[in-house]
Amino acid sequence: MTDTGSDARPGSPAGLFGPDSQFHRFFDDPRWALAVVRATVLEAAHPQIGAALIDNSTFVTHPWRRLRNTLVSLQRMFGTDEAVRQREAARLNRMHARFSGTDERDRPYDAMDPGVRAWVVATLFESSVTMCRLSGQPLDPATMEQLYAEFQGFLAALGDRPGHLPATLGEFWPYYDRMVAEELEGTEALHIILYRLFDHLPAPPLLGGLPTVWAAGRALAGPAIGTVTVASLPEPFRRRAGLPEIPGARTLMHSAYVAAGLARHLPDAWLQTDRLTALLALSPDSDDPRLATLTALRSRMKQAGALVRLVAPLPEQRTGDEAGQSQRSAAEFFADVLDQTGDGYLTWPDLAAMARELCSRLDLDEPAETRLYSAFADWWRELQAALDTDGDGRVSGAEYAAAVPSLAGPALIRVAEVLFEAADTDGDQSIDAGEYRALFRTGFGRTVAGAEGRCSRSAFVGDFLAFMAGRRHSTAYDPLLTGT
């Protein structure tokens, strides 16, 4: 890898980061969505990454949340502020250090393995190059070299030593071909992304109250996205992984990339990735002023949904508005809140995923992050001792439902207290509206209870326990811990 020590600094002649970078220009490119999906599939095909995703990731149950967090992280890493970049790199390293274990064939995986991290960066770079080529607008050699240097700088910013990603672009392509030919497999995570994620993709919060419209659109878009992605993968890998060869798939793939390329000429305000994802993340009860503009559109979409139901009725689904403050059954609470990874069991990775989301929302530093993880670990030990009746190291939905537990034990109370301390950034023993928004920013649509718009420690802890132990729907916590 090239030395990016001084050149990676903001404002450097190399322009590796910030608005002058090639990556920054790609970030709001509609083709980037196709490239990211393709890169994710190639990452998941690596045995170590695939195993880490299966054991630890919430990409199946909370894909929109995962997408939003990924985009925020990339913006921090490729922005102009070196301090922000270093802070984000440290956060990513702490997070990845927690992902290790063995797969179903007892092969070890470690998200901090430098070769694995290099492959993640390699897939992003190669998929960016491929998206341009497939859309009929290939990168010229100089631009390709610049983009490769930027991704090398990204890996260097994470603290990885040179050598695991080839030093030159000329050396990269043999490395990439070797990885595809020798390392990639048809992993379980790859098949979930291609054939389960898009076919069962939950609606983003903004469209959560329109299940019929969403289901109808997903039924068409899901298989199409999967087909386009498979057709764009390297042919030797498709053959080895047993991925289907669908007639017309390559035509559909080229059409999708060309159409996305043409969409780049739409007004800039329509294409800004952070604005689009923020809109999708709006809950129907949000106080965001943009929601008023979307109310009429939602009404029209509901009318469209009614027409769809006349043609092809779907099972009735309860919306967030209809749920209000009603209680969930034990089975619903287990599936919606506790089972964050979607594997049907409550294990430590599920509670770690909750801690990870809370730490990300609040952008905690290392000491505060460690305290929150430790509190969740203590809660996991408490739950395991109370609910794991067969001693297999995990809690099934049946074990949870049979126990009808009251989860408000000492460890859960401690989780609530540590979360309060993390959210109370000014240490005044109350949470004001700004601090509350930092935690509940996608679902903050109510006035904070308490004097002068503040929430006391006891009120905050009480709300958290009422949600976690009482299994009640919550305007604030539903988007945070059950939001997609």
CSV table of N, CA and C in Angstrom, one decimal, residues 84-164:
chain,number,residue,atom,x,y,z
A,84,VAL,N,-12.5,14.2,13.2
A,84,VAL,CA,-13.7,13.3,13.1
A,84,VAL,C,-13.3,12.0,12.5
A,85,ARG,N,-12.4,12.0,11.5
A,85,ARG,CA,-12.0,10.8,10.9
A,85,ARG,C,-11.3,9.9,11.9
A,86,GLN,N,-10.4,10.4,12.7
A,86,GLN,CA,-9.7,9.6,13.7
A,86,GLN,C,-10.7,9.1,14.7
A,87,ARG,N,-11.6,9.9,15.1
A,87,ARG,CA,-12.6,9.4,16.1
A,87,ARG,C,-13.4,8.3,15.5
A,88,GLU,N,-13.9,8.4,14.3
A,88,GLU,CA,-14.7,7.4,13.6
A,88,GLU,C,-13.9,6.1,13.4
A,89,ALA,N,-12.6,6.3,13.0
A,89,ALA,CA,-11.7,5.1,12.8
A,89,ALA,C,-11.6,4.3,14.1
A,90,ALA,N,-11.4,5.1,15.2
A,90,ALA,CA,-11.2,4.4,16.5
A,90,ALA,C,-12.5,3.7,16.9
A,91,ARG,N,-13.7,4.3,16.6
A,91,ARG,CA,-15.0,3.6,16.9
A,91,ARG,C,-15.1,2.4,16.1
A,92,LEU,N,-14.8,2.4,14.8
A,92,LEU,CA,-14.9,1.2,13.9
A,92,LEU,C,-14.0,0.1,14.4
A,93,ASN,N,-12.8,0.5,14.8
A,93,ASN,CA,-11.9,-0.5,15.3
A,93,ASN,C,-12.4,-1.2,16.6
A,94,ARG,N,-12.9,-0.4,17.5
A,94,ARG,CA,-13.5,-1.0,18.7
A,94,ARG,C,-14.7,-1.9,18.4
A,95,MET,N,-15.5,-1.5,17.5
A,95,MET,CA,-16.6,-2.3,17.1
A,95,MET,C,-16.2,-3.6,16.5
A,96,HIS,N,-15.3,-3.5,15.5
A,96,HIS,CA,-14.8,-4.7,14.8
A,96,HIS,C,-14.1,-5.7,15.7
A,97,ALA,N,-13.4,-5.1,16.7
A,97,ALA,CA,-12.7,-6.0,17.7
A,97,ALA,C,-13.6,-6.9,18.4
A,98,ARG,N,-14.8,-6.6,18.5
A,98,ARG,CA,-15.8,-7.4,19.2
A,98,ARG,C,-16.4,-8.6,18.3
A,99,PHE,N,-16.0,-8.6,17.0
A,99,PHE,CA,-16.6,-9.6,16.1
A,99,PHE,C,-15.5,-10.6,15.9
A,100,SER,N,-15.6,-11.7,16.6
A,100,SER,CA,-14.7,-12.9,16.4
A,100,SER,C,-15.4,-14.1,16.9
A,101,GLY,N,-15.0,-15.2,16.3
A,101,GLY,CA,-15.7,-16.5,16.7
A,101,GLY,C,-15.3,-17.6,15.7
A,102,THR,N,-16.2,-18.6,15.6
A,102,THR,CA,-16.0,-19.6,14.6
A,102,THR,C,-17.3,-19.8,13.8
A,103,ASP,N,-17.2,-20.3,12.5
A,103,ASP,CA,-18.3,-20.5,11.7
A,103,ASP,C,-18.8,-21.9,11.9
A,104,GLU,N,-19.8,-22.4,11.2
A,104,GLU,CA,-20.4,-23.7,11.4
A,104,GLU,C,-19.5,-24.8,11.1
A,105,ARG,N,-18.4,-24.5,10.4
A,105,ARG,CA,-17.3,-25.5,10.1
A,105,ARG,C,-16.1,-25.4,11.0
A,106,ASP,N,-16.3,-24.7,12.1
A,106,ASP,CA,-15.3,-24.4,13.2
A,106,ASP,C,-14.1,-23.7,12.6
A,107,ARG,N,-14.3,-22.9,11.6
A,107,ARG,CA,-13.2,-22.1,11.1
A,107,ARG,C,-13.3,-20.7,11.8
A,108,PRO,N,-12.1,-20.2,12.3
A,108,PRO,CA,-12.2,-19.0,13.0
A,108,PRO,C,-12.4,-17.8,12.1
A,109,TYR,N,-13.1,-16.8,12.7
A,109,TYR,CA,-13.2,-15.5,11.9
A,109,TYR,C,-12.9,-14.4,12.9
A,110,ASP,N,-12.3,-13.3,12.4
A,110,ASP,CA,-12.0,-12.1,13.2
A,110,ASP,C,-12.1,-10.9,12.3
A,111,ALA,N,-13.0,-10.0,12.7
A,111,ALA,CA,-13.2,-8.8,11.8
A,111,ALA,C,-12.0,-7.9,11.8
A,112,MET,N,-11.0,-8.1,12.7
A,112,MET,CA,-9.8,-7.2,12.7
A,112,MET,C,-8.7,-7.9,11.9
A,113,ASP,N,-8.9,-9.0,11.3
A,113,ASP,CA,-7.9,-9.6,10.4
A,113,ASP,C,-7.6,-8.6,9.3
A,114,PRO,N,-6.4,-8.2,9.2
A,114,PRO,CA,-6.0,-7.2,8.1
A,114,PRO,C,-6.3,-7.6,6.7
A,115,GLY,N,-6.2,-8.9,6.4
A,115,GLY,CA,-6.6,-9.4,5.1
A,115,GLY,C,-8.1,-9.3,4.8
A,116,VAL,N,-8.9,-9.5,5.8
A,116,VAL,CA,-10.3,-9.4,5.7
A,116,VAL,C,-10.7,-7.9,5.5
A,117,ARG,N,-10.1,-7.0,6.3
A,117,ARG,CA,-10.4,-5.6,6.1
A,117,ARG,C,-10.0,-5.1,4.8
A,118,ALA,N,-8.8,-5.6,4.2
A,118,ALA,CA,-8.4,-5.2,2.9
A,118,ALA,C,-9.4,-5.6,1.9
A,119,TRP,N,-10.0,-6.8,2.0
A,119,TRP,CA,-11.0,-7.3,1.1
A,119,TRP,C,-12.2,-6.4,1.0
A,120,VAL,N,-12.7,-5.9,2.2
A,120,VAL,CA,-13.8,-5.0,2.3
A,120,VAL,C,-13.6,-3.8,1.4
A,121,VAL,N,-12.4,-3.2,1.6
A,121,VAL,CA,-12.0,-2.0,0.8
A,121,VAL,C,-11.9,-2.3,-0.6
A,122,ALA,N,-11.3,-3.5,-0.9
A,122,ALA,CA,-11.2,-3.9,-2.3
A,122,ALA,C,-12.5,-4.1,-3.0
A,123,THR,N,-13.5,-4.6,-2.4
A,123,THR,CA,-14.9,-4.8,-3.0
A,123,THR,C,-15.5,-3.4,-3.3
A,124,LEU,N,-15.3,-2.4,-2.4
A,124,LEU,CA,-15.9,-1.1,-2.6
A,124,LEU,C,-15.2,-0.5,-3.8
A,125,PHE,N,-13.9,-0.6,-3.9
A,125,PHE,CA,-13.2,0.0,-5.0
A,125,PHE,C,-13.6,-0.6,-6.3
A,126,GLU,N,-13.5,-2.0,-6.4
A,126,GLU,CA,-13.8,-2.7,-7.6
A,126,GLU,C,-15.2,-2.5,-8.1
A,127,SER,N,-16.2,-2.5,-7.1
A,127,SER,CA,-17.6,-2.3,-7.5
A,127,SER,C,-17.8,-0.9,-8.0
A,128,SER,N,-17.1,0.1,-7.5
A,128,SER,CA,-17.2,1.5,-8.0
A,128,SER,C,-16.7,1.5,-9.5
A,129,VAL,N,-15.6,0.9,-9.7
A,129,VAL,CA,-15.1,0.8,-11.1
A,129,VAL,C,-16.1,0.1,-12.0
A,130,THR,N,-16.6,-1.0,-11.5
A,130,THR,CA,-17.5,-1.8,-12.3
A,130,THR,C,-18.8,-1.1,-12.6
A,131,MET,N,-19.3,-0.3,-11.6
A,131,MET,CA,-20.6,0.4,-11.9
A,131,MET,C,-20.4,1.4,-13.0
A,132,CYS,N,-19.2,2.0,-13.1
A,132,CYS,CA,-19.0,3.0,-14.2
A,132,CYS,C,-18.9,2.2,-15.5
A,133,ARG,N,-18.2,1.1,-15.5
A,133,ARG,CA,-18.1,0.4,-16.8
A,133,ARG,C,-19.4,-0.2,-17.3
A,134,LEU,N,-20.2,-0.7,-16.4
A,134,LEU,CA,-21.5,-1.3,-16.8
A,134,LEU,C,-22.5,-0.2,-17.2
A,135,SER,N,-22.3,1.0,-16.8
A,135,SER,CA,-23.2,2.1,-17.2
A,135,SER,C,-22.8,2.8,-18.4
A,136,GLY,N,-21.7,2.2,-19.0
A,136,GLY,CA,-21.2,2.8,-20.3
A,136,GLY,C,-20.3,4.0,-20.1
A,137,GLN,N,-19.9,4.3,-18.9
A,137,GLN,CA,-19.1,5.5,-18.6
A,137,GLN,C,-17.8,5.1,-17.8
A,138,PRO,N,-16.9,4.3,-18.4
A,138,PRO,CA,-15.8,3.8,-17.7
A,138,PRO,C,-14.8,4.9,-17.2
A,139,LEU,N,-14.2,4.6,-16.1
A,139,LEU,CA,-13.2,5.6,-15.6
A,139,LEU,C,-12.0,5.6,-16.4
A,140,ASP,N,-11.4,6.8,-16.6
A,140,ASP,CA,-10.1,6.9,-17.3
A,140,ASP,C,-9.0,6.5,-16.3
A,141,PRO,N,-7.9,6.1,-16.8
A,141,PRO,CA,-6.8,5.6,-15.9
A,141,PRO,C,-6.4,6.5,-14.8
A,142,ALA,N,-6.3,7.8,-15.0
A,142,ALA,CA,-6.0,8.8,-14.0
A,142,ALA,C,-7.0,8.8,-12.8
A,143,THR,N,-8.3,8.8,-13.2
A,143,THR,CA,-9.4,8.8,-12.2
A,143,THR,C,-9.4,7.5,-11.4
A,144,MET,N,-9.1,6.4,-12.1
A,144,MET,CA,-9.1,5.1,-11.4
A,144,MET,C,-7.9,5.1,-10.4
A,145,GLU,N,-6.8,5.6,-10.8
A,145,GLU,CA,-5.7,5.7,-9.9
A,145,GLU,C,-6.0,6.5,-8.7
A,146,GLN,N,-6.7,7.7,-8.9
A,146,GLN,CA,-7.0,8.5,-7.8
A,146,GLN,C,-8.0,7.8,-6.8
A,147,LEU,N,-9.0,7.2,-7.4
A,147,LEU,CA,-10.0,6.4,-6.6
A,147,LEU,C,-9.3,5.4,-5.7
A,148,TYR,N,-8.3,4.6,-6.4
A,148,TYR,CA,-7.6,3.6,-5.6
A,148,TYR,C,-6.8,4.2,-4.5
A,149,ALA,N,-6.2,5.3,-4.7
A,149,ALA,CA,-5.4,5.9,-3.7
A,149,ALA,C,-6.3,6.4,-2.5
A,150,GLU,N,-7.5,6.8,-2.8
A,150,GLU,CA,-8.5,7.2,-1.8
A,150,GLU,C,-8.8,6.0,-0.9
A,151,PHE,N,-9.1,4.9,-1.5
A,151,PHE,CA,-9.5,3.7,-0.7
A,151,PHE,C,-8.3,3.2,0.0
A,152,GLN,N,-7.1,3.3,-0.5
A,152,GLN,CA,-5.9,3.0,0.2
A,152,GLN,C,-5.8,3.9,1.5
A,153,GLY,N,-6.1,5.2,1.3
A,153,GLY,CA,-6.0,6.1,2.4
A,153,GLY,C,-7.1,5.8,3.4
A,154,PHE,N,-8.2,5.3,3.0
A,154,PHE,CA,-9.3,4.9,3.9
A,154,PHE,C,-8.8,3.8,4.8
A,155,LEU,N,-8.1,2.8,4.2
A,155,LEU,CA,-7.6,1.7,5.0
A,155,LEU,C,-6.5,2.1,5.9
A,156,ALA,N,-5.6,3.0,5.4
A,156,ALA,CA,-4.6,3.6,6.3
A,156,ALA,C,-5.1,4.4,7.4
A,157,ALA,N,-6.2,5.1,7.2
A,157,ALA,CA,-6.8,5.9,8.3
A,157,ALA,C,-7.3,5.0,9.4
A,158,LEU,N,-7.7,3.7,9.1
A,158,LEU,CA,-8.1,2.8,10.1
A,158,LEU,C,-6.9,2.2,10.9
A,159,GLY,N,-5.7,2.5,10.5
A,159,GLY,CA,-4.5,2.1,11.2
A,159,GLY,C,-3.9,0.8,10.7
A,160,ASP,N,-4.4,0.3,9.5
A,160,ASP,CA,-3.9,-1.0,9.0
A,160,ASP,C,-2.5,-0.7,8.3
A,161,ARG,N,-1.6,-1.6,8.5
A,161,ARG,CA,-0.3,-1.5,7.9
A,161,ARG,C,-0.3,-1.8,6.4
A,162,PRO,N,0.6,-1.2,5.6
A,162,PRO,CA,0.6,-1.5,4.2
A,162,PRO,C,0.9,-3.0,3.9
A,163,GLY,N,0.5,-3.4,2.8
A,163,GLY,CA,0.9,-4.8,2.4
A,163,GLY,C,-0.3,-5.7,2.1
A,164,HIS,N,-1.4,-5.5,2.8
A,164,HIS,CA,-2.5,-6.4,2.6
A,164,HIS,C,-3.4,-6.0,1.4
